[in-house]
Coordinates of C-alpha atoms and ligand atoms in Angstrom, one line a residue:
M6 CA -64.7 -20.9 -60.2
I7 CA -67.1 -23.4 -58.6
Y8 CA -67.0 -23.8 -54.9
L9 CA -67.5 -26.8 -53.5
D10 CA -65.7 -27.3 -50.1
N11 CA -68.7 -26.1 -48.1
S12 CA -68.0 -28.4 -45.1
A13 CA -64.9 -26.5 -44.7
T14 CA -66.5 -23.1 -44.8
S15 CA -69.6 -22.2 -46.6
F16 CA -69.1 -19.5 -49.3
P17 CA -70.8 -17.2 -50.3
K18 CA -71.9 -15.5 -47.5
P19 CA -75.9 -13.9 -47.8
P20 CA -75.5 -10.6 -48.8
Q21 CA -77.1 -9.4 -45.7
V22 CA -74.3 -11.3 -43.7
I23 CA -71.7 -8.7 -45.5
A24 CA -73.9 -5.9 -44.6
A25 CA -74.2 -6.5 -40.9
V26 CA -70.4 -7.2 -40.7
N27 CA -70.1 -3.7 -42.5
E28 CA -72.5 -1.8 -40.7
Y29 CA -70.7 -3.1 -37.3
M30 CA -67.2 -2.0 -38.8
T31 CA -68.4 1.3 -40.4
K32 CA -71.3 2.5 -37.7
V33 CA -70.8 0.3 -34.7
G34 CA -67.0 -0.2 -34.1
I35 CA -67.0 -0.1 -30.2
N36 CA -66.7 -2.8 -27.6
I37 CA -69.1 -4.1 -25.0
N38 CA -70.2 -4.9 -21.5
R39 CA -67.0 -2.1 -21.0
G40 CA -68.2 1.4 -22.3
T41 CA -71.2 3.3 -20.4
Y42 CA -71.7 5.4 -23.8
S43 CA -75.4 4.5 -25.9
L44 CA -73.6 2.4 -29.1
S45 CA -72.2 0.0 -26.5
Y46 CA -75.7 -0.6 -25.1
L47 CA -77.0 -1.0 -29.1
A48 CA -74.2 -3.6 -29.6
E49 CA -75.0 -5.4 -26.2
D50 CA -78.6 -5.5 -27.1
L51 CA -77.8 -7.2 -30.3
V52 CA -75.3 -9.6 -28.9
Y53 CA -78.2 -11.1 -26.6
E54 CA -80.6 -11.0 -29.5
T55 CA -78.0 -13.1 -31.3
R56 CA -77.9 -15.8 -28.4
E57 CA -81.8 -15.4 -28.2
L58 CA -81.8 -16.3 -31.4
L59 CA -79.1 -19.1 -31.3
A60 CA -81.5 -21.1 -28.5
D61 CA -84.7 -20.6 -30.6
F62 CA -82.3 -22.1 -33.2
F63 CA -81.5 -25.0 -31.6
N64 CA -84.5 -25.1 -29.0
Y65 CA -83.0 -24.7 -25.5
E66 CA -85.0 -22.1 -23.3
N67 CA -82.4 -19.9 -21.3
P68 CA -80.3 -17.3 -24.0
D69 CA -77.8 -17.0 -21.1
N70 CA -76.2 -20.3 -21.3
V71 CA -75.9 -19.6 -25.0
I72 CA -72.1 -19.1 -24.8
F73 CA -69.5 -17.8 -28.0
T74 CA -66.2 -18.8 -28.5
R75 CA -63.7 -18.6 -31.5
S76 CA -64.7 -21.9 -32.7
V77 CA -66.6 -25.1 -32.4
T78 CA -62.8 -26.3 -31.4
E79 CA -62.9 -23.8 -28.6
S80 CA -66.3 -25.1 -27.8
L81 CA -65.3 -28.7 -27.0
N82 CA -61.8 -28.4 -25.7
T83 CA -64.2 -26.1 -23.1
L84 CA -66.1 -28.8 -22.2
L85 CA -63.7 -31.1 -22.4
F86 CA -61.4 -29.8 -20.2
G87 CA -63.7 -27.9 -17.8
L88 CA -65.6 -31.6 -17.2
L89 CA -63.3 -34.2 -17.0
K90 CA -61.1 -35.5 -14.3
D91 CA -58.8 -38.2 -13.2
G92 CA -60.4 -41.5 -13.4
D93 CA -63.6 -40.3 -16.3
H94 CA -63.8 -42.2 -19.1
V95 CA -65.1 -41.3 -22.4
V96 CA -67.3 -42.8 -25.7
V97 CA -66.7 -41.1 -29.2
S98 CA -68.0 -42.5 -32.4
S99 CA -65.2 -43.5 -34.7
L100 CA -66.1 -40.7 -36.8
E101 CA -65.0 -37.7 -35.0
H102 CA -62.9 -34.9 -36.2
N103 CA -59.6 -33.9 -34.3
A104 CA -61.4 -30.9 -32.6
V105 CA -62.5 -33.9 -30.1
M106 CA -59.8 -36.7 -30.6
R107 CA -57.0 -34.4 -30.0
P108 CA -58.3 -32.6 -27.1
L109 CA -58.9 -36.5 -25.6
N110 CA -55.9 -37.7 -26.5
A111 CA -54.1 -34.6 -24.7
L112 CA -56.3 -35.6 -21.8
K113 CA -54.5 -39.0 -21.3
S114 CA -52.1 -37.4 -19.3
R115 CA -54.4 -36.4 -17.0
G116 CA -56.1 -39.7 -16.3
I117 CA -59.0 -39.6 -18.5
S118 CA -59.7 -42.5 -21.2
F119 CA -62.2 -42.7 -23.9
D120 CA -63.7 -45.6 -26.2
R121 CA -64.5 -45.7 -30.0
A122 CA -67.9 -47.0 -30.9
A123 CA -68.1 -48.4 -34.1
C124 CA -69.1 -47.1 -37.4
D125 CA -69.8 -49.3 -40.4
N126 CA -68.8 -48.5 -43.6
D127 CA -71.3 -46.4 -44.9
G128 CA -70.4 -44.3 -41.3
N129 CA -74.0 -45.5 -39.3
L130 CA -73.4 -45.7 -35.7
D131 CA -73.7 -49.4 -34.4
L132 CA -75.7 -48.8 -31.2
A133 CA -75.4 -52.1 -29.8
D134 CA -71.0 -51.1 -29.9
F135 CA -72.1 -47.9 -28.8
I136 CA -74.1 -49.7 -25.7
I137 CA -71.0 -52.0 -24.7
K138 CA -68.1 -49.3 -24.8
I139 CA -70.0 -47.3 -21.6
Q140 CA -68.5 -48.5 -18.5
K141 CA -68.8 -47.2 -14.9
N142 CA -67.0 -44.5 -15.1
T143 CA -68.6 -42.9 -18.5
R144 CA -68.9 -39.5 -17.6
A145 CA -69.4 -38.2 -21.0
V146 CA -70.7 -39.1 -24.6
V147 CA -68.8 -37.2 -27.2
M148 CA -70.5 -37.6 -30.9
T149 CA -70.7 -35.4 -34.3
H150 CA -74.1 -35.1 -35.2
A151 CA -72.8 -35.6 -39.0
S152 CA -69.3 -36.6 -40.4
N153 CA -67.3 -34.3 -42.3
V154 CA -66.1 -36.8 -44.2
C155 CA -69.4 -39.0 -45.9
G156 CA -72.1 -36.4 -45.0
T157 CA -73.9 -39.8 -42.4
V158 CA -75.8 -37.9 -39.9
L159 CA -75.9 -40.4 -36.7
D160 CA -78.9 -41.3 -34.9
L161 CA -78.3 -39.2 -31.8
A162 CA -81.4 -39.0 -30.6
A163 CA -81.3 -43.1 -29.7
V164 CA -77.8 -42.1 -28.2
G165 CA -79.0 -39.5 -25.8
A166 CA -81.9 -41.6 -24.6
I167 CA -79.2 -43.9 -23.5
C168 CA -77.2 -41.3 -21.9
R169 CA -79.8 -39.6 -20.0
A170 CA -80.8 -43.1 -18.4
N171 CA -77.4 -44.2 -17.8
N172 CA -76.3 -40.4 -16.3
I173 CA -73.9 -39.4 -18.2
F174 CA -73.3 -36.1 -20.2
F175 CA -74.1 -36.1 -23.7
I176 CA -72.3 -33.6 -25.4
V177 CA -72.6 -32.8 -29.7
D178 CA -70.8 -31.6 -32.2
T179 CA -72.9 -30.0 -34.7
A180 CA -70.0 -28.3 -37.0
Q181 CA -71.5 -30.1 -40.0
S182 CA -75.2 -30.8 -39.3
A183 CA -76.3 -26.5 -38.0
G184 CA -77.7 -24.9 -41.0
S185 CA -78.1 -28.2 -42.7
I186 CA -80.2 -30.2 -41.0
P187 CA -82.9 -29.2 -38.1
I188 CA -81.4 -29.4 -34.2
D189 CA -83.5 -29.7 -31.1
M190 CA -81.2 -30.1 -28.1
K191 CA -84.4 -31.3 -26.3
S192 CA -85.7 -34.1 -28.6
L193 CA -81.4 -34.7 -28.9
Q194 CA -81.6 -35.5 -24.7
A195 CA -78.0 -32.9 -25.5
D196 CA -76.4 -31.5 -22.4
A197 CA -74.1 -29.4 -24.3
L198 CA -74.2 -28.6 -28.3
A199 CA -70.7 -26.9 -29.8
F200 CA -71.4 -24.8 -32.7
T201 CA -69.2 -23.3 -35.4
A202 CA -70.2 -19.7 -37.1
H203 CA -68.5 -20.0 -40.6
K204 CA -70.0 -23.4 -42.2
G205 CA -73.7 -24.2 -42.8
L206 CA -74.3 -21.1 -40.4
L207 CA -73.3 -18.8 -43.4
A208 CA -71.6 -16.3 -40.4
P209 CA -67.7 -15.2 -40.9
Q210 CA -65.2 -17.1 -39.6
G211 CA -63.7 -16.9 -36.3
L212 CA -66.8 -17.3 -34.2
G213 CA -68.0 -20.4 -32.4
G214 CA -69.8 -21.4 -29.5
F215 CA -71.7 -23.7 -27.1
I216 CA -75.3 -24.2 -25.3
V217 CA -74.9 -26.1 -21.8
N218 CA -77.4 -27.1 -19.7
D219 CA -77.5 -26.1 -15.9
R220 CA -76.9 -29.8 -15.3
L221 CA -73.7 -30.0 -17.1
N222 CA -72.8 -26.3 -16.0
A223 CA -72.7 -27.0 -12.3
E224 CA -70.1 -29.6 -13.4
L225 CA -68.1 -27.2 -15.6
K226 CA -64.9 -25.3 -14.9
P227 CA -64.3 -22.1 -17.3
F228 CA -61.3 -22.8 -19.9
I229 CA -60.3 -19.2 -20.4
Y230 CA -60.0 -17.0 -17.6
G231 CA -59.6 -12.9 -17.9
G232 CA -61.6 -10.0 -18.0
T233 CA -65.2 -9.6 -19.0
G234 CA -66.0 -6.5 -18.1
S235 CA -68.3 -7.6 -15.2
I236 CA -67.2 -7.1 -11.7
S237 CA -64.4 -5.5 -12.5
H238 CA -63.4 -5.0 -8.7
L239 CA -62.6 -8.7 -8.1
E240 CA -59.8 -10.8 -9.2
E241 CA -62.2 -14.4 -9.4
Q242 CA -63.6 -15.1 -12.4
P243 CA -67.7 -14.6 -12.8
E244 CA -69.6 -17.9 -11.9
F245 CA -72.5 -16.1 -14.0
M246 CA -73.5 -16.9 -17.3
P247 CA -72.8 -16.3 -19.5
D248 CA -69.6 -14.3 -18.5
K249 CA -67.9 -17.5 -16.4
F250 CA -67.1 -18.6 -20.2
E251 CA -66.5 -15.1 -22.2
S252 CA -63.4 -13.7 -20.8
G253 CA -61.5 -11.2 -23.4
T254 CA -62.6 -9.0 -26.4
M255 CA -65.4 -10.7 -28.3
N256 CA -65.6 -10.8 -32.5
L257 CA -68.3 -8.6 -32.7
P258 CA -68.1 -8.1 -36.4
A259 CA -68.8 -11.9 -36.9
I260 CA -71.5 -11.8 -34.0
Y261 CA -73.2 -9.1 -36.3
G262 CA -72.9 -11.8 -39.4
L263 CA -74.3 -14.8 -37.3
N264 CA -77.1 -12.5 -36.3
A265 CA -78.3 -11.1 -39.6
A266 CA -77.3 -15.3 -41.0
L267 CA -79.6 -16.3 -38.1
K268 CA -82.3 -14.4 -39.5
Y269 CA -81.3 -15.3 -43.4
I270 CA -81.9 -18.9 -42.6
K271 CA -85.0 -18.3 -40.7
T272 CA -86.3 -16.5 -43.3
T273 CA -85.6 -18.6 -46.2
S274 CA -86.6 -21.9 -44.0
L275 CA -84.1 -24.5 -43.2
Q276 CA -86.1 -27.0 -44.3
Q277 CA -86.2 -24.9 -48.0
I278 CA -82.3 -25.1 -47.3
Y279 CA -82.2 -28.4 -46.5
A280 CA -84.6 -29.6 -49.6
H281 CA -82.3 -27.7 -52.1
E282 CA -78.8 -29.3 -50.8
N283 CA -80.3 -32.7 -50.4
K284 CA -82.0 -32.1 -54.3
L285 CA -78.2 -31.5 -55.4
T286 CA -77.0 -34.2 -53.4
G287 CA -79.0 -36.6 -55.1
L288 CA -78.5 -35.8 -58.3
L289 CA -74.3 -35.8 -57.6
L290 CA -74.9 -39.3 -55.8
D291 CA -76.6 -40.4 -59.0
G292 CA -74.1 -38.7 -61.8
L293 CA -71.2 -40.1 -59.8
Q294 CA -72.4 -43.7 -59.3
E295 CA -72.6 -44.1 -63.2
I296 CA -69.0 -43.8 -63.8
N297 CA -66.5 -46.9 -63.7
G298 CA -63.8 -46.3 -61.5
I299 CA -65.5 -43.9 -58.7
S300 CA -66.6 -44.9 -55.8
V301 CA -68.6 -43.3 -53.4
I302 CA -67.6 -43.6 -49.7
G303 CA -70.9 -43.7 -47.0
R304 CA -74.7 -43.5 -47.5
H305 CA -75.0 -44.0 -51.2
D306 CA -78.8 -42.6 -50.4
L307 CA -80.3 -39.6 -49.4
L308 CA -81.7 -40.5 -46.0
W309 CA -79.0 -39.7 -42.9
R310 CA -77.0 -37.7 -45.0
T311 CA -76.0 -34.2 -45.6
A312 CA -74.7 -33.1 -48.7
C313 CA -71.1 -33.3 -48.1
V314 CA -70.0 -36.5 -50.6
S315 CA -66.9 -38.0 -50.7
L316 CA -65.4 -40.3 -53.3
T317 CA -61.9 -42.2 -54.3
V318 CA -61.1 -42.7 -57.9
S319 CA -59.7 -45.9 -58.7
G320 CA -55.9 -45.8 -60.6
K321 CA -55.3 -42.2 -59.5
D322 CA -53.6 -40.0 -57.1
M323 CA -56.5 -38.2 -55.0
G324 CA -54.4 -35.3 -54.5
E325 CA -53.5 -34.8 -58.2
V326 CA -57.3 -35.1 -59.5
A327 CA -58.3 -32.5 -56.6
H328 CA -55.8 -30.3 -58.3
D329 CA -56.6 -30.9 -61.3
I330 CA -60.2 -30.3 -61.0
G331 CA -59.3 -26.8 -59.4
N332 CA -56.5 -25.7 -62.2
S333 CA -59.0 -27.1 -65.3
A334 CA -62.3 -27.1 -64.5
G335 CA -62.2 -24.1 -61.9
I336 CA -63.8 -26.5 -59.1
M337 CA -63.1 -26.1 -55.5
V338 CA -62.9 -29.9 -53.6
R339 CA -61.1 -30.7 -50.8
C340 CA -59.0 -34.0 -51.1
G341 CA -57.1 -35.8 -48.5
I342 CA -57.9 -36.9 -44.7
H343 CA -60.2 -33.7 -43.7
C344 CA -58.5 -33.9 -40.1
S345 CA -60.4 -37.0 -39.3
P346 CA -58.0 -40.0 -39.8
S347 CA -60.1 -41.8 -37.3
A348 CA -63.2 -41.2 -39.4
H349 CA -61.0 -42.9 -42.2
K350 CA -60.3 -45.8 -40.6
A351 CA -64.0 -46.6 -40.1
L352 CA -64.3 -46.2 -43.6
G353 CA -61.8 -47.9 -45.0
T354 CA -60.0 -45.0 -46.6
Y355 CA -56.9 -44.7 -44.2
P356 CA -54.3 -43.8 -45.3
D357 CA -55.0 -42.3 -48.5
G358 CA -58.1 -40.2 -48.1
T359 CA -60.7 -39.3 -50.1
I360 CA -62.3 -36.4 -52.6
R361 CA -64.6 -34.9 -50.7
I362 CA -67.2 -32.5 -52.9
S363 CA -69.0 -30.7 -50.3
I364 CA -72.4 -28.6 -51.3
G365 CA -74.1 -25.4 -50.0
S366 CA -77.0 -23.4 -49.8
F367 CA -75.7 -21.3 -53.0
N368 CA -74.4 -24.1 -55.3
N369 CA -76.9 -25.0 -58.2
K370 CA -77.4 -28.0 -60.6
Q371 CA -74.9 -26.2 -63.0
D372 CA -72.2 -26.4 -60.7
I373 CA -73.1 -30.0 -60.1
K374 CA -73.3 -30.8 -64.1
A375 CA -69.6 -29.4 -64.4
C376 CA -68.4 -31.9 -61.7
L377 CA -69.8 -34.5 -62.9
D378 CA -68.8 -33.7 -66.5
Y379 CA -65.1 -33.6 -65.3
F380 CA -65.3 -36.9 -63.5
N381 CA -67.1 -38.2 -66.9
A382 CA -64.0 -36.8 -68.8
L383 CA -61.6 -38.0 -66.2
M384 CA -62.5 -41.7 -66.3
K385 CA -63.3 -42.2 -70.3
Ligands
LIG413 C1 -66.9 -32.3 -37.5 C2 -66.0 -30.9 -37.3 N1 -66.0 -30.4 -36.2 C3 -65.3 -29.6 -35.8 C4 -64.8 -28.9 -36.5 C5 -63.7 -27.8 -36.7 O1 -64.5 -26.7 -36.8 P1 -63.3 -25.1 -36.5 O2 -62.3 -25.3 -37.4 O3 -64.5 -24.1 -37.0 O4 -63.3 -24.9 -35.4 C6 -65.2 -29.4 -37.9 C7 -64.0 -28.7 -39.2 O5 -63.9 -29.1 -40.1 C8 -65.5 -30.2 -38.4 O6 -66.3 -31.0 -39.0

């Protein structure tokens, strides 16, 4: 079997990650912030070290502002519901995932409105249109760093500079970029970065988080309230970080896994992971473009893109092709809308969607060749 659905979730995970989860499950197993025994302190230290690793990874100075959630979806909900009030306006790109679009549509009933900045057929953000969409009451800009449909990377440094100049909060969804391309919260001038552990960060599912700066945090209300293990004699939510946003028992097995994954990425080097994925993406793009009847959706070059490649197949049903490639060639890809109807409308592939081939750090040239062989045979 060949796994080429890494934009959905990365697989396999590094052995170090599996070992770390196993270590927690077999040798630690306890909760943190609630026990006075030494194992509890050991796990607490590891959780704090993971905050430090994340702060370092995304270039933010204060690990206390690194918050763990269940997913990037929960992080984005926390940021949007915690910040926005009646009368606020938001600008998003037209490539957003439903993790952004569904909360924003739900927030309409609370008097919050939004506009989409246009992206061209290759997914490149139209900065002039973005500027036009900013209104006097624009409180936040929320954008994905990279499209989960076509892999195009948005020029978020330019967006961040415009947000800062206009005193607008800038929130970045790094679901498709973290672990694949370097991300620097400072140079993007982002006020918050939302991340998920199970994709490019190579950790288990059920864990995500966000980093928020003090400027945005001062305006942010918690989304989930409950026990934190701290100031337990009070019935009010703590206001200090990270407890303000971390109610309920944490996913400690996944945090152990993420700790090992971040160390793995650091040792391997993100540049090397990027170079490897980029090289394979080049092979795939070159091969696909030689096949009659296959159209690559999004950028055809290797600039401003991740290793997520979408295509359409002329005269064939995309669902049937995706099913067949799995059954006959053992290749796992995804078809359809990928939870991003907005992106497909921008890219011209709505409502049929695309077949998405997403390369990960453990794929190799043979995987790409097998995939190209399948499409060559299909279109003969
Ligand atoms: C751009 C983007 N944002 C958000 C998400 C949601 O991720 P999760 O399911 O880990 O919350 C995804 C997942 O596919 C994504 O690609």
